[in-house]
Short mmCIF file of C-alpha atoms in Angstrom, two decimals:
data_model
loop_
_atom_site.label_atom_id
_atom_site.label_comp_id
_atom_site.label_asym_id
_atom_site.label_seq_id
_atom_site.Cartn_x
_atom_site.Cartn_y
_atom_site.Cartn_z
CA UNK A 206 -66.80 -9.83 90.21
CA UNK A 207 -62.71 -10.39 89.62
CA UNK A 208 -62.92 -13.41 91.31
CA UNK A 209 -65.36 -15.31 88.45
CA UNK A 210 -62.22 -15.25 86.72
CA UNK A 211 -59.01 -17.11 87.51
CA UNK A 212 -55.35 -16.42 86.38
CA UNK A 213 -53.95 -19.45 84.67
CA UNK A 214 -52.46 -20.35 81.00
CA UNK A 215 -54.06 -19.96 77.73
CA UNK A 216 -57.27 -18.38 76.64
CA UNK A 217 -60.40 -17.10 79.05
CA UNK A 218 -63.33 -16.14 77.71
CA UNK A 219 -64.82 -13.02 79.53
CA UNK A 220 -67.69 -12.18 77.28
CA UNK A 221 -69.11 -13.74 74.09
CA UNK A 222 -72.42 -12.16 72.78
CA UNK A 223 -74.82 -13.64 70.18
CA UNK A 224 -73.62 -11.92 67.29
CA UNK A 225 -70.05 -10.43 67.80
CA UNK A 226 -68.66 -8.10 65.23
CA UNK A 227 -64.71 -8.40 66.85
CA UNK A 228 -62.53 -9.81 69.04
CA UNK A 229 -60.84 -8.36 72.15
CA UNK A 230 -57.99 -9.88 73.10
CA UNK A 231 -55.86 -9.08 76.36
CA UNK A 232 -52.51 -10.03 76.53
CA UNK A 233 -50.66 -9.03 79.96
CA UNK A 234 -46.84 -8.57 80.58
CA UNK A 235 -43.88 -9.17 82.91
CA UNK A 236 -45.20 -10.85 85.87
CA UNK A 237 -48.41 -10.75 85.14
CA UNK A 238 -51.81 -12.70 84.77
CA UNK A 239 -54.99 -12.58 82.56
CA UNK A 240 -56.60 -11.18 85.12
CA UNK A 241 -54.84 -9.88 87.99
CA UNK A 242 -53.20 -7.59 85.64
CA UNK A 243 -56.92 -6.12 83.96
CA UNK A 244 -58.30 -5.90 88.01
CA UNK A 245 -58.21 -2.98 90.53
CA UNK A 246 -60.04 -4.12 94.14
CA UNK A 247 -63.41 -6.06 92.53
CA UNK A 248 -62.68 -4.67 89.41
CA UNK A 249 -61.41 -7.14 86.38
CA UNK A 250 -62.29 -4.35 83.80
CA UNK A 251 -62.74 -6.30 81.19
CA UNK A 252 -65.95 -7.88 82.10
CA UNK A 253 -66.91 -5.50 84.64
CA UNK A 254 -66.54 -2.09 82.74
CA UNK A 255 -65.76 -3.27 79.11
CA UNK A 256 -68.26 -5.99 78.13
CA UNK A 257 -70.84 -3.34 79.36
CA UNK A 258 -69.32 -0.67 76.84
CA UNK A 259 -68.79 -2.71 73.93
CA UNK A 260 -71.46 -5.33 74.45
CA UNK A 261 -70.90 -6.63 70.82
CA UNK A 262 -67.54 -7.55 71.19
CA UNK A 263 -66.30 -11.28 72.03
CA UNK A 264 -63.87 -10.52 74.63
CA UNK A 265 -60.42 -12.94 76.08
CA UNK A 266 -57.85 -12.65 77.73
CA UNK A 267 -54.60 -14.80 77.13
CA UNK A 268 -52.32 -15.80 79.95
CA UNK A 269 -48.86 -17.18 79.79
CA UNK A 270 -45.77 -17.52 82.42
CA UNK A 271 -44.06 -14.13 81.99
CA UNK A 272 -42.12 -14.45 85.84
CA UNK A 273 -39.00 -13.32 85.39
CA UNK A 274 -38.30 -14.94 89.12
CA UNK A 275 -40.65 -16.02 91.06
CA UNK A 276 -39.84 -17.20 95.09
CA UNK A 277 -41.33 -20.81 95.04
CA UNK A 278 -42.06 -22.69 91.74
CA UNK A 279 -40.54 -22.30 88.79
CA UNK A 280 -39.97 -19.91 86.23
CA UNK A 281 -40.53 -20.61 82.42
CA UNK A 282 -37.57 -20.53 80.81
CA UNK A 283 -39.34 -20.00 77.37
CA UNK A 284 -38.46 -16.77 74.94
CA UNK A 285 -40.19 -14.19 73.67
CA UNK A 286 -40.66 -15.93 70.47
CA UNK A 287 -41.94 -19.17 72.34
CA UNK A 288 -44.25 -17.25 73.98
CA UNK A 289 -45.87 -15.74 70.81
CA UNK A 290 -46.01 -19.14 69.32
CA UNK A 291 -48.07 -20.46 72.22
CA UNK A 292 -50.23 -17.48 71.62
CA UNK A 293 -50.53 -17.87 68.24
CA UNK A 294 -51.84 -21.36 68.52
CA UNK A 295 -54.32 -20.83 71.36
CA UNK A 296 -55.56 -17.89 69.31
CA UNK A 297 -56.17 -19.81 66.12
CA UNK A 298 -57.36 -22.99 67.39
CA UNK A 299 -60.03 -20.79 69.65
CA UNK A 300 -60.94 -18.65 66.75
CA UNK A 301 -61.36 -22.44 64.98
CA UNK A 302 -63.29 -24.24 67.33
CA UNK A 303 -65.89 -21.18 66.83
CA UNK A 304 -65.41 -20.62 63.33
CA UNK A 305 -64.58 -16.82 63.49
CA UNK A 306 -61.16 -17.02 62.46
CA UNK A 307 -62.17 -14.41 59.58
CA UNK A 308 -63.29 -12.10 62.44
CA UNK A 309 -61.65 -8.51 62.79
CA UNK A 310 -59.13 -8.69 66.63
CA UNK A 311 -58.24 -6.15 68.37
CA UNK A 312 -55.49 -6.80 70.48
CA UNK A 313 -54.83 -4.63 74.23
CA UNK A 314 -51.40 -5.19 75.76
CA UNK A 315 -49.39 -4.03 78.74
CA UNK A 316 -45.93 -4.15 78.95
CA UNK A 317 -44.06 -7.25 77.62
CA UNK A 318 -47.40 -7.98 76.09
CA UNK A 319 -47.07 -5.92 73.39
CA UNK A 320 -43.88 -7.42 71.98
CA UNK A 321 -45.33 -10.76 72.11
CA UNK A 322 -48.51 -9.25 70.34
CA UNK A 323 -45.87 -8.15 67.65
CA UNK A 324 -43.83 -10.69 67.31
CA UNK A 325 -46.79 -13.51 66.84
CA UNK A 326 -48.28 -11.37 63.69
CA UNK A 327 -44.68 -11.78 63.10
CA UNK A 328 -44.47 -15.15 62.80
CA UNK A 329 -48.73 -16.23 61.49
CA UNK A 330 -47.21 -14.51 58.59
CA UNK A 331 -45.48 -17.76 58.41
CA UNK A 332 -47.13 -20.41 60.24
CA UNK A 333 -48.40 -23.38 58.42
CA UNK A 334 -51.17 -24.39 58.39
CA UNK A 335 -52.67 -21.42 56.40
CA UNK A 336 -55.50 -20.95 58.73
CA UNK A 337 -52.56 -19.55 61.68
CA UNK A 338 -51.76 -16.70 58.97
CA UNK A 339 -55.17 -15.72 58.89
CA UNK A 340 -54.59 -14.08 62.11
CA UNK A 341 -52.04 -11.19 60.73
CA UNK A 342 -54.79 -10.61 58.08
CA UNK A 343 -57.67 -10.07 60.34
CA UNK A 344 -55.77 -8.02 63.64
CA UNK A 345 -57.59 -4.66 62.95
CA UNK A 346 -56.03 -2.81 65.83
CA UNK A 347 -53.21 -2.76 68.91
CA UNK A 348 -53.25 -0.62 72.01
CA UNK A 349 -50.43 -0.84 73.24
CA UNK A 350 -50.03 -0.11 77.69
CA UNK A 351 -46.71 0.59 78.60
CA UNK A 352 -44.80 -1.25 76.06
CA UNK A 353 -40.85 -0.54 75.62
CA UNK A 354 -40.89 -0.53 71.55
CA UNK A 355 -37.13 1.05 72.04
CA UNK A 356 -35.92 -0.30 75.18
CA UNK A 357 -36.77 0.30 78.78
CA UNK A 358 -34.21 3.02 79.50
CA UNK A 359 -33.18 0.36 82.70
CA UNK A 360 -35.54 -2.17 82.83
CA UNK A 361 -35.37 -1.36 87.07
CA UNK A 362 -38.28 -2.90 87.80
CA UNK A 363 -37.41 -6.54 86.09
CA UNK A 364 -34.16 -6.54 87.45
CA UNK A 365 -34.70 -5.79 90.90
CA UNK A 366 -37.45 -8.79 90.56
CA UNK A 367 -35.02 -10.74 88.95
CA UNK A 368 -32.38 -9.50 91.98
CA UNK A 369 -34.52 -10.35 94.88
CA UNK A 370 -35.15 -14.13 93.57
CA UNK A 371 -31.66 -14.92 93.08
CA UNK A 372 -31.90 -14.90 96.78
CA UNK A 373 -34.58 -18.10 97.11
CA UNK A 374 -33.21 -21.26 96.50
CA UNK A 375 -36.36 -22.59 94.26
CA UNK A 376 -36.20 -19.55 92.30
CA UNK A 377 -35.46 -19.04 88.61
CA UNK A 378 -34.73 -16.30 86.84
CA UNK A 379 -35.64 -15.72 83.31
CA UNK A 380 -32.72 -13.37 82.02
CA UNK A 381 -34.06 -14.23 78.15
CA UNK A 382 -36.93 -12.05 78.74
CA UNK A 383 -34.88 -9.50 80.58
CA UNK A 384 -32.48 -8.80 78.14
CA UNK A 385 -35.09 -8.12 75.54
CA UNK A 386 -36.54 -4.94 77.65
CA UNK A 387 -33.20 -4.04 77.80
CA UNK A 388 -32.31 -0.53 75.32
CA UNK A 389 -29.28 -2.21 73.94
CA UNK A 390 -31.43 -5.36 73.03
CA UNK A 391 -30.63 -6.28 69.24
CA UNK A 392 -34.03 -8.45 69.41
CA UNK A 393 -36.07 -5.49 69.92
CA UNK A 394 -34.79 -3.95 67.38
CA UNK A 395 -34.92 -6.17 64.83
CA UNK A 396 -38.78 -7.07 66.14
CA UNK A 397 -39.65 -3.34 65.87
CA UNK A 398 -38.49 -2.56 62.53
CA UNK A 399 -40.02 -6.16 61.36
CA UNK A 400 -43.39 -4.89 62.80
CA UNK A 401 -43.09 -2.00 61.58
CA UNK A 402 -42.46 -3.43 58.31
CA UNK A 403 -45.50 -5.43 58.71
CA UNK A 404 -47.68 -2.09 59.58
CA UNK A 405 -46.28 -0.37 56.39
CA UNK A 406 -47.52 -3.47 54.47
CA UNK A 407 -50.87 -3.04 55.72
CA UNK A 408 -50.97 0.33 53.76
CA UNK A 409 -52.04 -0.71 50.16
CA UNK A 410 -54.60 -0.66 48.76
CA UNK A 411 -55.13 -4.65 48.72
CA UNK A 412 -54.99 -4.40 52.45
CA UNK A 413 -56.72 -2.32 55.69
CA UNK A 414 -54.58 0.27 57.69
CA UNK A 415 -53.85 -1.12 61.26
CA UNK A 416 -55.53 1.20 64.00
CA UNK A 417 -52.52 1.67 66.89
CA UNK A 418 -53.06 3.20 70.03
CA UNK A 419 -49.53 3.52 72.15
CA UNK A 420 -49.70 4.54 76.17
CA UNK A 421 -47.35 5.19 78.73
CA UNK A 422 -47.41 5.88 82.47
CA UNK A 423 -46.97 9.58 84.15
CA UNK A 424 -45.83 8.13 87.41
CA UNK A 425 -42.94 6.51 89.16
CA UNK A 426 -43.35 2.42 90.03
CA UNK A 427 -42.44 2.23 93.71
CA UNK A 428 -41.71 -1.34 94.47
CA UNK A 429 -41.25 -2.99 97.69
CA UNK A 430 -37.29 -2.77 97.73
CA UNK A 431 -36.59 0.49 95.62
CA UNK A 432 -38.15 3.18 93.89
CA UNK A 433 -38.32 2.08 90.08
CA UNK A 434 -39.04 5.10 88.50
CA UNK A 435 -40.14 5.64 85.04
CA UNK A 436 -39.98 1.88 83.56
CA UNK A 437 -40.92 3.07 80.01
CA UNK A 438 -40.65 6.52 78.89
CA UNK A 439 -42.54 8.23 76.21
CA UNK A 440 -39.51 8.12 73.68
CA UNK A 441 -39.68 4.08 74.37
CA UNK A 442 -43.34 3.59 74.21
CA UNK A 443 -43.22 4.84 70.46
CA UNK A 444 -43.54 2.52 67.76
CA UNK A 445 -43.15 4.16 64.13
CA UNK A 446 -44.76 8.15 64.15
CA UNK A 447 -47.64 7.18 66.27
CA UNK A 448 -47.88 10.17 68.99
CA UNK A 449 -47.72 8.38 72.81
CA UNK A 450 -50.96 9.05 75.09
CA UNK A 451 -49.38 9.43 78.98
CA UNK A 452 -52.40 7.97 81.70
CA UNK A 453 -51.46 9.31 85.36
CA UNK A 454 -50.45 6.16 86.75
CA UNK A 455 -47.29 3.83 87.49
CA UNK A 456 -46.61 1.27 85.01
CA UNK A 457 -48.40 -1.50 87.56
CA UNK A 458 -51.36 0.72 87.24
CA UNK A 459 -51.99 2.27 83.53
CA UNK A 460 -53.72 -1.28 82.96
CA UNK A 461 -56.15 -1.31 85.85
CA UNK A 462 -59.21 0.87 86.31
CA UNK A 463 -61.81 0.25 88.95
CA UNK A 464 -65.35 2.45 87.78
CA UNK A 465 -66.99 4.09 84.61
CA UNK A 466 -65.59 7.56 85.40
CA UNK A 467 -62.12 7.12 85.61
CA UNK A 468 -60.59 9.28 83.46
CA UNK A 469 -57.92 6.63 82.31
CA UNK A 470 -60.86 4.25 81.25
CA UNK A 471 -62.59 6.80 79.60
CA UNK A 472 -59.54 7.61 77.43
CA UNK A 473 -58.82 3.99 76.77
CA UNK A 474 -62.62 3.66 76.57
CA UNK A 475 -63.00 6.38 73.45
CA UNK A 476 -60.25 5.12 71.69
CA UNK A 477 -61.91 1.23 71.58
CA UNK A 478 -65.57 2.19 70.93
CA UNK A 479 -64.32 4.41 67.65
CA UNK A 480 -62.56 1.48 66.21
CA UNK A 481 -65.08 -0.65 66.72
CA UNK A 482 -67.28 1.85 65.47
CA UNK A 483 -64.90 1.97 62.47
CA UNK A 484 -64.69 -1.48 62.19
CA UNK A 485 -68.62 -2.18 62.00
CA UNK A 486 -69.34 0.24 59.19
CA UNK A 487 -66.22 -0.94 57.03
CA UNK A 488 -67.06 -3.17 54.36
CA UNK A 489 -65.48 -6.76 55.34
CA UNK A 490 -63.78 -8.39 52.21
CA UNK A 491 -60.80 -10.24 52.32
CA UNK A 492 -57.83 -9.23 51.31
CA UNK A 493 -56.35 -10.18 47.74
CA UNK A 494 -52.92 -10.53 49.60
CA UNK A 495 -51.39 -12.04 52.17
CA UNK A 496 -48.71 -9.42 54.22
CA UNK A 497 -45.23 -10.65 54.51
CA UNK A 498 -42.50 -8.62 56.09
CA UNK A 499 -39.04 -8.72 54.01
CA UNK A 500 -36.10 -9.31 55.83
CA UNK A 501 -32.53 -7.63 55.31
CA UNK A 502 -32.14 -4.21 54.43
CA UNK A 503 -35.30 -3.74 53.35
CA UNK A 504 -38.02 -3.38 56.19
CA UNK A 505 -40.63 -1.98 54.69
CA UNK A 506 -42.42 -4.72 53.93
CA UNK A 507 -44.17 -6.19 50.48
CA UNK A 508 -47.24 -7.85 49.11
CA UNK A 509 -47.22 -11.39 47.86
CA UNK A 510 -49.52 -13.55 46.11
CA UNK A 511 -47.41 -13.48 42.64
CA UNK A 512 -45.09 -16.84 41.69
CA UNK A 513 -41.75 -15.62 41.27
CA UNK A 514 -38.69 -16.96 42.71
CA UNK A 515 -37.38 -14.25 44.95
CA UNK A 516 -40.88 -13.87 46.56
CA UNK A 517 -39.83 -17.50 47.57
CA UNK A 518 -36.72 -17.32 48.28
CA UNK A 519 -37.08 -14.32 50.91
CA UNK A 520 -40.11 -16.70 52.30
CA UNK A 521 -38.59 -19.02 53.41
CA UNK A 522 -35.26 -16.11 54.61
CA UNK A 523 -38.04 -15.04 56.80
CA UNK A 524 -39.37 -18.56 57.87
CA UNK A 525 -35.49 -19.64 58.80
CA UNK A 526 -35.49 -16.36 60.47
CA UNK A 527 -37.89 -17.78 62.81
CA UNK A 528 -37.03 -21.26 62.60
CA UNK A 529 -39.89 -22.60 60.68
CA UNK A 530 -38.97 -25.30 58.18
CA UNK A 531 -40.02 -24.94 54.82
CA UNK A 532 -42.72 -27.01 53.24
CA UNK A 533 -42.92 -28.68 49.68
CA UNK A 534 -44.78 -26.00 48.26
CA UNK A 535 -42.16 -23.36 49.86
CA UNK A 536 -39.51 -24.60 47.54
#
């Protein structure tokens, strides 16, 4: 039942078998939660429909304060980056404490989800200590639910959120996180082609293709105020050539399934259980290099691993990018 599981901050564990071969992790978006955004009536997929599936896989879900207003406590201020730096450190010191942090993770998010899925391979192909970058190595796959790659065309939804709790004296509005579902956004750009520079990376020999998966909604979102329609379009859920899968639902509802035989699950459900598939009979060694995306005008990303000076010095272009300060061993 949905209510085993609670919404709240950080990582849930909704199903960990004896011997898993991956990890599942959900990663929700825009006013959201871990698990109100996975369940339909009784329904938190996940466990109910999922873990049944794909019994061998060690399934979480990740929750984080993605409010954009909300009408009586606070709203998190943080960014998008913030938020994939909390994610990348709940990940890795999870995957630590159970000493799978060389297992293969498939990652499943709606919405603003996505981007922070992107942008924290983004950054563990920085982080210190070298265990964090372990998690760009191992992420095997990403389905992606509704997420604006290119820009919601109007971000209605958000903004008529963010309109209604200007109106509530305790509310806050996060206009960071707006502005980055806007089309115009410069940080979604530059986070798409970086990702996408990452992806290319990931097509060498030395490393393993990354399985994507992107998904959109049919419907309109009706909200209480307005109708929404269309929050992200076909055109916006693309990321590189991958072809866009449409599921006959709002954007609310391309996320939530409620039984075995709906025919969004089963389409969602095909897609997981041939990657795992994939994943199981693929010989697991690790790779000889560790991806890096370049930064500039070239964004098709590189292999490192070889001591030369401008491998460094566009290391740590890419760390500032971010940030991060540079270590000893960095300069």
């Amino acid at each position: 039942m949905a209510d085993k599981f609670l919404d709240g901050i950080g990582v849930e564990t909704v199903h960990k078998p004896n011997e898993a071969v991956v990890d599942i992790c959900f990663v929700h978006g825009l006013d959201g939660g871990r698990v109100s955004t996975w369940t339909k009536g009784e329904v938190f997929w996940p466990f109910n429909l999922l873990a049944k599936n794909i019994s061998e896989a060690h399934i979480i879900t990740w929750g984080y304060n993605a409010d954009v207003g909300h009408f009586s406590t606070p709203t998190s201020a943080n960014t998008l980056k913030e938020h994939a730096m909390n994610l990348l450190n709940d990940l890795t010191a999870a995957r630590t404490s159970q000493k799978s942090s060389d297992r293969p993770i498939i990652f499943i998010a709606h919405s603003l989800g996505g981007l922070v899925c992107a942008q924290t391979i983004l950054q563990s192909c920085t982080s210190q200590p070298d265990h964090a970058e372990k998690l760009a190595s191992h992420a095997e796959a990403f389905m992606f639910l509704g997420t604006p790659f290119e820009g919601s065309n109007k971000a209605k939804w958000a903004g008529l959120l963010a309109h209604m709790a200007k109106f509530f004296p305790k509310a806050g509005v996060n206009e960071t996180l707006l502005d980055h579902l806007k089309s115009d956004s410069s940080e979604l750009e530059v986070l798409g082609k970086e990702f996408k520079g990452w992806l290319a990376s990931r097509q060498t020999p030395e490393e393993r293709q990354v399985r994507i998966a992107c998904f959109c909604e049919e419907l309109p979102t009706m909200t209480a105020i307005a109708d929404a329609g269309r929050i992200v379009s076909p055109e916006s859920a693309q990321i590189g050539n991958e072809k866009v899968i449409t599921l006959s639902a709002d954007h609310k509802g391309i996320c939530k399934f409620d039984n075995f035989e709906d025919p969004k699950y089963k389409t969602v459900l095909a897609t997981l259980r041939r990657w795992v598939d994939e994943i199981k009979r693929t010989s697991r060694k690790k790779p000889t290099f560790q991806a890096k995306i370049t930064m500039g005008k070239n964004y098709g990303g590189s292999q490192t691993g070889q001591d030369n000076s401008k491998d460094k010095k566009e290391h740590n272009k890419f760390k500032n990018e971010f940030n991060f300060p540079s270590t000893e061993e960095d300069d």
